[in-house]
mmCIF file of C-alpha atoms and ligand atoms in Angstrom:
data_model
loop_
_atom_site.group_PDB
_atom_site.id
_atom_site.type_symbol
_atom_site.label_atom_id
_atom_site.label_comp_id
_atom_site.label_asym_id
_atom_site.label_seq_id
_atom_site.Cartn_x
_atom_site.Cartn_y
_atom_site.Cartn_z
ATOM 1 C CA UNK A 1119 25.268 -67.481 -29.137
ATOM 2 C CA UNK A 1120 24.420 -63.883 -29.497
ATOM 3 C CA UNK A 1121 22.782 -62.691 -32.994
ATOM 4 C CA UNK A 1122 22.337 -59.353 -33.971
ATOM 5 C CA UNK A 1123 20.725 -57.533 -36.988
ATOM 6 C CA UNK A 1124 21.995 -54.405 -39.040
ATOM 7 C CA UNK A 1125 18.732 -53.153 -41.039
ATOM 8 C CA UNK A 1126 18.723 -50.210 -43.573
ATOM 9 C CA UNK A 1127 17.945 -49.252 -46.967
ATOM 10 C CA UNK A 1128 21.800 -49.389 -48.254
ATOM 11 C CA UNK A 1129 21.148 -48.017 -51.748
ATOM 12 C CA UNK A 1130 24.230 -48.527 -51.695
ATOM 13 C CA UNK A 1131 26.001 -49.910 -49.037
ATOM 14 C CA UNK A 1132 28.867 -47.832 -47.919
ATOM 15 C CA UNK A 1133 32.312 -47.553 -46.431
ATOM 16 C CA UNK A 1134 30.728 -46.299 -43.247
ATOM 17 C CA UNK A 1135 27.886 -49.581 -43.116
ATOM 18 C CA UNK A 1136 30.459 -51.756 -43.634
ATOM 19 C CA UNK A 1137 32.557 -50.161 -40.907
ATOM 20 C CA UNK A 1138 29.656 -50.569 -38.729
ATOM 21 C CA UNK A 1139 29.162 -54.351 -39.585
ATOM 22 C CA UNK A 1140 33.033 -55.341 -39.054
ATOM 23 C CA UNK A 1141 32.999 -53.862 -35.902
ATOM 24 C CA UNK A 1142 29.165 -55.603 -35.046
ATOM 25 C CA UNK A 1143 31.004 -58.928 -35.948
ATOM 26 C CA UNK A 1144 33.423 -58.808 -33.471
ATOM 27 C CA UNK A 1145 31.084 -58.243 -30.751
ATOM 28 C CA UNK A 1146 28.490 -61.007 -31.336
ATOM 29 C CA UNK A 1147 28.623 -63.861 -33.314
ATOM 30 C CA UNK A 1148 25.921 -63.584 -36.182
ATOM 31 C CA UNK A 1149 25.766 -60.300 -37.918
ATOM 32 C CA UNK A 1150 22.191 -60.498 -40.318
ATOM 33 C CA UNK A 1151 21.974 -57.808 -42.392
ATOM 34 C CA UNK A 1152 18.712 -56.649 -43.467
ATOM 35 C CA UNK A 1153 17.808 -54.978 -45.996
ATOM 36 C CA UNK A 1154 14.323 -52.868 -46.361
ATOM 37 C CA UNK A 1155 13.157 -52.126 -50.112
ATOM 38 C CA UNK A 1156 12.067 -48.492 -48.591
ATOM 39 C CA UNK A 1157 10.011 -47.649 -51.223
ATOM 40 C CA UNK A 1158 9.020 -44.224 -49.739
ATOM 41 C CA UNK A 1159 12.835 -43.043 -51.001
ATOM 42 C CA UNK A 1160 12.561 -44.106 -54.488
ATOM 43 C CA UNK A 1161 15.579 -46.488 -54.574
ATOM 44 C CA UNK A 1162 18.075 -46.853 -56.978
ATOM 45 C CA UNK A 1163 18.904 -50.387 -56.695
ATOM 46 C CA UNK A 1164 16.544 -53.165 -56.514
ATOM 47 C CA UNK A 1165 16.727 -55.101 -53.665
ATOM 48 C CA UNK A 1166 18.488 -58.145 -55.498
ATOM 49 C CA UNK A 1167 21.159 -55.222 -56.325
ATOM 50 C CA UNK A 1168 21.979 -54.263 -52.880
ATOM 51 C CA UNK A 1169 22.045 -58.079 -51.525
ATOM 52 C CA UNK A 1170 24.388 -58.480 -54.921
ATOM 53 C CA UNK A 1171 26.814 -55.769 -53.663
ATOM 54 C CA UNK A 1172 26.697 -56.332 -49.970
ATOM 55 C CA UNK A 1173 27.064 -59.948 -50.328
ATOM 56 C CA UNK A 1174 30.520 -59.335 -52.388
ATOM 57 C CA UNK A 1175 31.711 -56.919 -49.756
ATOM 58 C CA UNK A 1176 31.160 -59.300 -47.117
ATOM 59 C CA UNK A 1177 32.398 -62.440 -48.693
ATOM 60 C CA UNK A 1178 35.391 -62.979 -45.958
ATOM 61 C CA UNK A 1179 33.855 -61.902 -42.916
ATOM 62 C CA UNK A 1180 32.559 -65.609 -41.504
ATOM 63 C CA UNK A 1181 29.850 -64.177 -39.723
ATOM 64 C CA UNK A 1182 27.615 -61.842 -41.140
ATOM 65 C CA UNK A 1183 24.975 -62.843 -44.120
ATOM 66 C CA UNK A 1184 22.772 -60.450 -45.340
ATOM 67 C CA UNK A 1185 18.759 -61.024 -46.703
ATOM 68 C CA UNK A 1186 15.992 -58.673 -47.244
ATOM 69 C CA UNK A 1187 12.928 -57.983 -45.014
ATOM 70 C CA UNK A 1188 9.553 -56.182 -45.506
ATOM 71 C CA UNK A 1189 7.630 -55.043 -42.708
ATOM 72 C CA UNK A 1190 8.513 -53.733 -38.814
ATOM 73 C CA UNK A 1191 12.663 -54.200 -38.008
ATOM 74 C CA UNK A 1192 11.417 -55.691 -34.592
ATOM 75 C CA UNK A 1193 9.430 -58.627 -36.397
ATOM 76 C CA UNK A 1194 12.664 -59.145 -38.634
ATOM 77 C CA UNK A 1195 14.916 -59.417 -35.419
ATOM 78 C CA UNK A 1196 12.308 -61.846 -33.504
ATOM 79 C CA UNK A 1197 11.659 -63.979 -36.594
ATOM 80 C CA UNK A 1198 15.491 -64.250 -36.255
ATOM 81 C CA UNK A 1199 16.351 -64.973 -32.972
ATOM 82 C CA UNK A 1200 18.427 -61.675 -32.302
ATOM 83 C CA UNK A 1201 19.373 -60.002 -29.013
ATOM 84 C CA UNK A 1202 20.543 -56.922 -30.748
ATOM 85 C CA UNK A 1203 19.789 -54.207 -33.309
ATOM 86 C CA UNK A 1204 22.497 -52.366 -34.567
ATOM 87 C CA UNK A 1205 22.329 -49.130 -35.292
ATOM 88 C CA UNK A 1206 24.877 -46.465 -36.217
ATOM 89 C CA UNK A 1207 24.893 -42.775 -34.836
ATOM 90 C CA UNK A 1208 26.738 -40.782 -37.426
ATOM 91 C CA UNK A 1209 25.554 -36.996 -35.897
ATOM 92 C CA UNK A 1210 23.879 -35.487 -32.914
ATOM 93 C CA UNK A 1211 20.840 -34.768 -35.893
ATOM 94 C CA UNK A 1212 20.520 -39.012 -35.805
ATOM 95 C CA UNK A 1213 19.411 -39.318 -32.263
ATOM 96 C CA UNK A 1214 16.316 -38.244 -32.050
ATOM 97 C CA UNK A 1215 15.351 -40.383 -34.551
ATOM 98 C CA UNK A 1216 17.272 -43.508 -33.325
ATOM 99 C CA UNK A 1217 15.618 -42.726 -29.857
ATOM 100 C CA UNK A 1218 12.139 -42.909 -31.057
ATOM 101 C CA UNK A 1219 12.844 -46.856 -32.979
ATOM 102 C CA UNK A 1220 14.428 -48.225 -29.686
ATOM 103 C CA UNK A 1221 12.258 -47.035 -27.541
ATOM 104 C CA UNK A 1222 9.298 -48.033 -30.058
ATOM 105 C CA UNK A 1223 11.075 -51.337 -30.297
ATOM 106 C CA UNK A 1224 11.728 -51.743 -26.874
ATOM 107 C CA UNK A 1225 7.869 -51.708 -26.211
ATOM 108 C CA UNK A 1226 7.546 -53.901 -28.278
ATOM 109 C CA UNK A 1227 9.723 -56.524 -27.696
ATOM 110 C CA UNK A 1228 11.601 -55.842 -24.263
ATOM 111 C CA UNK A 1229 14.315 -59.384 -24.781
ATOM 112 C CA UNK A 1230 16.171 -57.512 -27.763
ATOM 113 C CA UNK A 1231 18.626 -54.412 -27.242
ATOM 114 C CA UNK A 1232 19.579 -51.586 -29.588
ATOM 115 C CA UNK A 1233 23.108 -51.296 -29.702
ATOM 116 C CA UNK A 1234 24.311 -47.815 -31.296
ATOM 117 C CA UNK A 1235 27.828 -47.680 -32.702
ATOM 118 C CA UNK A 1236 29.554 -44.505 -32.972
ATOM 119 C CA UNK A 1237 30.172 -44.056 -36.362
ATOM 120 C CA UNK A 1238 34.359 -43.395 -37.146
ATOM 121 C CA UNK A 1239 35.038 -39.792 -38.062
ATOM 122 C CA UNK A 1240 35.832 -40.224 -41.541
ATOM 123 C CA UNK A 1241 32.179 -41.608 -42.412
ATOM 124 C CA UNK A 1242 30.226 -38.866 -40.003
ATOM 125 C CA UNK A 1243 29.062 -37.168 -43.315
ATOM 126 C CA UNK A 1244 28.688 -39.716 -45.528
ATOM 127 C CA UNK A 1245 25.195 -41.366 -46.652
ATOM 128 C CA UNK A 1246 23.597 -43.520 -49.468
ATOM 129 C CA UNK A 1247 22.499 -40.351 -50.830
ATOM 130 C CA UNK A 1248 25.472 -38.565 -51.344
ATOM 131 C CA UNK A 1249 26.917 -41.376 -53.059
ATOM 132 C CA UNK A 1250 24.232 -41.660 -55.647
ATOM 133 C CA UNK A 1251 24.778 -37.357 -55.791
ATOM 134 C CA UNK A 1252 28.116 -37.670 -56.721
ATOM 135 C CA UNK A 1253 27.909 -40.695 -58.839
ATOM 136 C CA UNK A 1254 24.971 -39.145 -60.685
ATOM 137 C CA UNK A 1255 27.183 -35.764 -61.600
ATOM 138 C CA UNK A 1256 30.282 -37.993 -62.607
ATOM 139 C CA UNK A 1257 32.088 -37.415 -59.295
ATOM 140 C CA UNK A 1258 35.324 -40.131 -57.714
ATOM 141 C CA UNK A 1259 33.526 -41.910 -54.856
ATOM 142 C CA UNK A 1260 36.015 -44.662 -54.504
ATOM 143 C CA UNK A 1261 37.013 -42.917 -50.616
ATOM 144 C CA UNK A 1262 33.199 -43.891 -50.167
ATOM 145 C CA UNK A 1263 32.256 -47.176 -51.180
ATOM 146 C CA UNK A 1264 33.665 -50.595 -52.313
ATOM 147 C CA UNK A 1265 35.085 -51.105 -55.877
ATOM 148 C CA UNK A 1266 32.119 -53.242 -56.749
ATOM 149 C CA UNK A 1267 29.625 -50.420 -55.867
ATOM 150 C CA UNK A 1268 31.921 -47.923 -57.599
ATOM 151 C CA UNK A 1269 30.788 -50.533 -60.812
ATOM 152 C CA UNK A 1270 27.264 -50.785 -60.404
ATOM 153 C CA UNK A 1271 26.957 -46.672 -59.765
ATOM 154 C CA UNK A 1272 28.742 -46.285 -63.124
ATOM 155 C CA UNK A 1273 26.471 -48.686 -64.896
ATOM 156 C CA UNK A 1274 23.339 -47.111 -63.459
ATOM 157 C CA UNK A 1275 24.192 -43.748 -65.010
ATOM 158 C CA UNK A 1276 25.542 -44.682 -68.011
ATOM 159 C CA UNK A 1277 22.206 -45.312 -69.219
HETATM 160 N N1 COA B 302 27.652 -44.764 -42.826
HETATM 161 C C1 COA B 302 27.175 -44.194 -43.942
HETATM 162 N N2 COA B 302 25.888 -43.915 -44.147
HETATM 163 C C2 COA B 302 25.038 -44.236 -43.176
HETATM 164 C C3 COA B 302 25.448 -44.829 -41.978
HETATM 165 C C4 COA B 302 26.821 -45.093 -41.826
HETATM 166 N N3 COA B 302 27.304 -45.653 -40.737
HETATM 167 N N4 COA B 302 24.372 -45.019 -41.206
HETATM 168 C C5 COA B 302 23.334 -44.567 -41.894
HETATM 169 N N5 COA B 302 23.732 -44.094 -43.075
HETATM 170 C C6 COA B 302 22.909 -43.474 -44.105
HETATM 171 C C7 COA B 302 22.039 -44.437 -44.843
HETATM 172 O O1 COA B 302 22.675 -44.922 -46.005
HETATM 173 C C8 COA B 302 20.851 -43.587 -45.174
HETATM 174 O O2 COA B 302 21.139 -42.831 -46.332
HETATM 175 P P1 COA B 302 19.969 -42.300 -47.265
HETATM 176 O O3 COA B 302 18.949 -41.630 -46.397
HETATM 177 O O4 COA B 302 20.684 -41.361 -48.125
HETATM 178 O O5 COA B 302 19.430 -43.509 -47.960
HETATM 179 C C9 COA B 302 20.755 -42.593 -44.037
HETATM 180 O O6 COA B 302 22.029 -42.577 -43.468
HETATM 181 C C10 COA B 302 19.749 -42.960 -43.014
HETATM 182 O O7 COA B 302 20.088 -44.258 -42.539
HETATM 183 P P2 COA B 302 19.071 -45.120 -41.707
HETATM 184 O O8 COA B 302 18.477 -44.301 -40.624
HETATM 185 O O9 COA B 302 19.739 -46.389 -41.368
HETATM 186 O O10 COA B 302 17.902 -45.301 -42.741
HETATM 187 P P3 COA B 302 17.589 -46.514 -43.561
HETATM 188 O O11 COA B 302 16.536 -46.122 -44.533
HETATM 189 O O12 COA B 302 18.830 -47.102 -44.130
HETATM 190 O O13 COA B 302 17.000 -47.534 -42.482
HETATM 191 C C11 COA B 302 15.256 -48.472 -41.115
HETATM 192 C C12 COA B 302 15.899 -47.219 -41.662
HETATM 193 C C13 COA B 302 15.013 -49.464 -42.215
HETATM 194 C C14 COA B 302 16.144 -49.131 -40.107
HETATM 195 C C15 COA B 302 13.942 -48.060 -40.428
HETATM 196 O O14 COA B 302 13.221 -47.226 -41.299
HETATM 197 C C16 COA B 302 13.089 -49.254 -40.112
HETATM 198 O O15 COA B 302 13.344 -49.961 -39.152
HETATM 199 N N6 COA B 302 12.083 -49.509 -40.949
HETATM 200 C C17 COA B 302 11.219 -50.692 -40.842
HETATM 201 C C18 COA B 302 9.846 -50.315 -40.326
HETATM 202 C C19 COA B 302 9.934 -50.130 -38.860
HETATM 203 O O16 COA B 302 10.209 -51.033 -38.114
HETATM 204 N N7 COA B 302 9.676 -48.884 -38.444
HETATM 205 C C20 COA B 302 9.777 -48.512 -37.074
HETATM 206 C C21 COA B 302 8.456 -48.628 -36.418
HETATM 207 S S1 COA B 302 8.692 -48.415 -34.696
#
């Protein structure tokens, strides 16, 4: 049985994660996504949020479950038994970065691959931060992210 986890910050989760993680559960066959508090970026959802959110967008894909993790992504994937980290490229300006992790991870723990997906052209510019842009200025981000998400962004700045 091959596991793999998907971490990130997903404040919010988007259309082009959750393109990432339908495609990640057809290839293995435990998709754990983790999700990172990431302090350093000031979120705007609390952790219990995002799990919230991604849990409801996930609901009827069997295999993927999402939790939340503090601390290195390579202790996360060991403490879970995965063979993989997923990843997603969206832009030539995301490899250097991805390179570094793997490689970093790799020392670390040899046993468990990074996987990149190529993210689908409709989602190459899209990130958690222009969703909260556009949600913050009153903006239609329903080509971005779930209807659910689409709810809590409202809510957040209607306060
Ligand atoms: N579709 C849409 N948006 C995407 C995307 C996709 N397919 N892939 C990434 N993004 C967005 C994310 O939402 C994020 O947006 P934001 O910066 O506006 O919040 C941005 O692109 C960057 O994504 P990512 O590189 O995945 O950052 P992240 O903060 O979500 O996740 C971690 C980074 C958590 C994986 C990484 O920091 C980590 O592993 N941290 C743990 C500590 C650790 O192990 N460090 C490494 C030591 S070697």
């Amino acid at each position: 049985m091959k596991t793999a986890i998907y971490p990130g910050s997903f404040d919010p989760v988007t259309y082009g994660h959750l393109d990432i993680i339908k495609r990640a559960s057809r290839l293995v066959d435990r998709v754990i996504i983790g999700i990172i508090p990431n302090s350093s970026k000031s979120p705007l959802f609390s952790v219990e949020e995002r799990l919230e959110m991604i849990k409801e967008c996930i609901k009827d894909i069997d295999n993927v479950e999402v939790t939340s993790f503090e601390g290195l992504t390579i202790n996360f994937a060991k403490q879970n038994g995965a063979d993989v980290i997923i990843r997603g490229l969206r832009a030539v300006t995301d490899f250097e970065y991805e390179m570094q992790l793997a490689q970093a991870n790799k020392t670390v723990a040899p046993e468990i691959e990074t996987v990149f997906y190529v993210t689908s052209s409709q989602y190459s510019f899209l990130s958690s931060s222009i969703v909260r842009d556009v949600a913050k200025y009153g903006g239609d981000n329903s080509r971005f992210v779930p209807d659910i998400v689409v709810k809590k962004l409202k809510e957040k700045f209607s306060r």
